CSV table of C-alpha atoms in Angstrom, one decimal:
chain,number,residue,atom,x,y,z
A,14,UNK,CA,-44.1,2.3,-23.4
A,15,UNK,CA,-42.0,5.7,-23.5
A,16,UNK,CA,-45.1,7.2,-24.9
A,17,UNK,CA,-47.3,6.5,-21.9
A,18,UNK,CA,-44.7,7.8,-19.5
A,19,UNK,CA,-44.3,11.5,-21.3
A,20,UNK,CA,-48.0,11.5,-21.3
A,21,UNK,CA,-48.3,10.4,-17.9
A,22,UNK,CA,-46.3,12.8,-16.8
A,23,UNK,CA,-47.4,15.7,-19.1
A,24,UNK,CA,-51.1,15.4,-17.7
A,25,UNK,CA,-48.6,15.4,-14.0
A,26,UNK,CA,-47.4,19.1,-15.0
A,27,UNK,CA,-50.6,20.1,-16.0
A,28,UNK,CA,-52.8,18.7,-12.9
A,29,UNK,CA,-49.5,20.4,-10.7
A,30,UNK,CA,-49.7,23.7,-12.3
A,31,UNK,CA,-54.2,23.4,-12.0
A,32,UNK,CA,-53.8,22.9,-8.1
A,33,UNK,CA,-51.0,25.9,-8.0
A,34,UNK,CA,-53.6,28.0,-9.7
A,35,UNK,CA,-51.6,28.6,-13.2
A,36,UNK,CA,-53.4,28.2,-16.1
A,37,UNK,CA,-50.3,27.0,-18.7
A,38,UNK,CA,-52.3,28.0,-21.7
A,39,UNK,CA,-52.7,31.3,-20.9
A,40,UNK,CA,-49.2,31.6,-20.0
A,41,UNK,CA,-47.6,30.3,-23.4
A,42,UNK,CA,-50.6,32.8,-25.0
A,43,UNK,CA,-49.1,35.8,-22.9
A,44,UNK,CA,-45.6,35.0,-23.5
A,45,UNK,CA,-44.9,33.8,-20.6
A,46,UNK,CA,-43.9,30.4,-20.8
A,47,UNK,CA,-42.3,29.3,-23.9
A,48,UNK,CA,-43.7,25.7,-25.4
A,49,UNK,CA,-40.1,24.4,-25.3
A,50,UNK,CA,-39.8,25.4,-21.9
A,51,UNK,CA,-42.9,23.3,-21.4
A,52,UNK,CA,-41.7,20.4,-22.9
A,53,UNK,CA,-38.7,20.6,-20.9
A,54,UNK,CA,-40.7,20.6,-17.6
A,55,UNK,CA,-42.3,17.3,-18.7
A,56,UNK,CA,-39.4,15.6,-19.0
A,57,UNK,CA,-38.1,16.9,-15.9
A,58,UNK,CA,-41.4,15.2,-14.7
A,59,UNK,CA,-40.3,11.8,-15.9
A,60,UNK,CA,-37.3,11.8,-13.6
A,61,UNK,CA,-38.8,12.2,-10.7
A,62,UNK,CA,-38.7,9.0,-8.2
A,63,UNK,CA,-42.3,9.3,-6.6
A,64,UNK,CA,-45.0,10.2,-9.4
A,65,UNK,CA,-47.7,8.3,-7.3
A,66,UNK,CA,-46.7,10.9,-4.5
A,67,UNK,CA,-47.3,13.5,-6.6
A,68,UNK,CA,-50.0,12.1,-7.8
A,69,UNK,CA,-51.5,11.5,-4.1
A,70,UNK,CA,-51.2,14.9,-3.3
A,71,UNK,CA,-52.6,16.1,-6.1
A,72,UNK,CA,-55.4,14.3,-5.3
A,73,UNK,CA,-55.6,15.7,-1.4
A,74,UNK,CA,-55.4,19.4,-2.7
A,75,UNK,CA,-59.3,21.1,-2.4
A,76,UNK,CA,-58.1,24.4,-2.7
A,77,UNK,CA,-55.2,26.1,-4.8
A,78,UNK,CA,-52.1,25.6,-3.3
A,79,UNK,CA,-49.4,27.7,-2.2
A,80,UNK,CA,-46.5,26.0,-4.1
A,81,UNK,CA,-45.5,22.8,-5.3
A,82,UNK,CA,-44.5,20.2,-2.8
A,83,UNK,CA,-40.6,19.9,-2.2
A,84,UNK,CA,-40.3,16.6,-3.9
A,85,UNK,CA,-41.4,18.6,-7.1
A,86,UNK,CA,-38.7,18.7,-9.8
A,87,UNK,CA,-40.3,21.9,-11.3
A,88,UNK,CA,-41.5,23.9,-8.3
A,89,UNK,CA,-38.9,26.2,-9.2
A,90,UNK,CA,-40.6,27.1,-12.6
A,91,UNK,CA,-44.5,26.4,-11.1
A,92,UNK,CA,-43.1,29.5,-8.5
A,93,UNK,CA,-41.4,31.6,-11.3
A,94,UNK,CA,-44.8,31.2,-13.0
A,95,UNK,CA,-46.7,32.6,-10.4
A,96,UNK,CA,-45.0,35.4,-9.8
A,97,UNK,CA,-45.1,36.3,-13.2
A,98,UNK,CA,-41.8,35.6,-14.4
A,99,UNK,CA,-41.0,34.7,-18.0
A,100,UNK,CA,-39.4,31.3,-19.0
């Protein structure tokens, strides 16, 4: 069951960082986001209380969106990301 969790939550990161317009592949290509950091991310992910929120608004967004919503346990990095910071 653990294994359905990271992955529920790994396709969470991904979907989060899609609708906030950052492409995560690119990023580890450029050097800008380390694959550990990544992985780290994730499992921030699986500690957050409301991943059918998350998964709601994810689902509402038609456009890119500005940042993460606040109940986002990565908007920090998904905002470092953007404006072109390394992690």
């Amino acid at each position: 069951m653990p294994n359905l969790t990271y992955k529920r939550h790994a396709d969470l990161v991904d979907r989060m960082a899609n609708a906030l317009g950052i492409d995560l592949e690119e990023k580890i290509m450029r050097g800008k986001l380390q694959i550990d950091t990544l992985g780290e991310a994730v499992l921030r992910c699986t500690g957050c209380a409301d991943p059918c929120g998350c998964e709601k608004w994810l689902a509402a967004q038609v456009e890119v969106a500005e940042q993460a919503p606040p109940m986002c346990r990565n908007a920090e990095l998904f905002d470092g990301l953007k404006d072109g910071r390394r992690f």
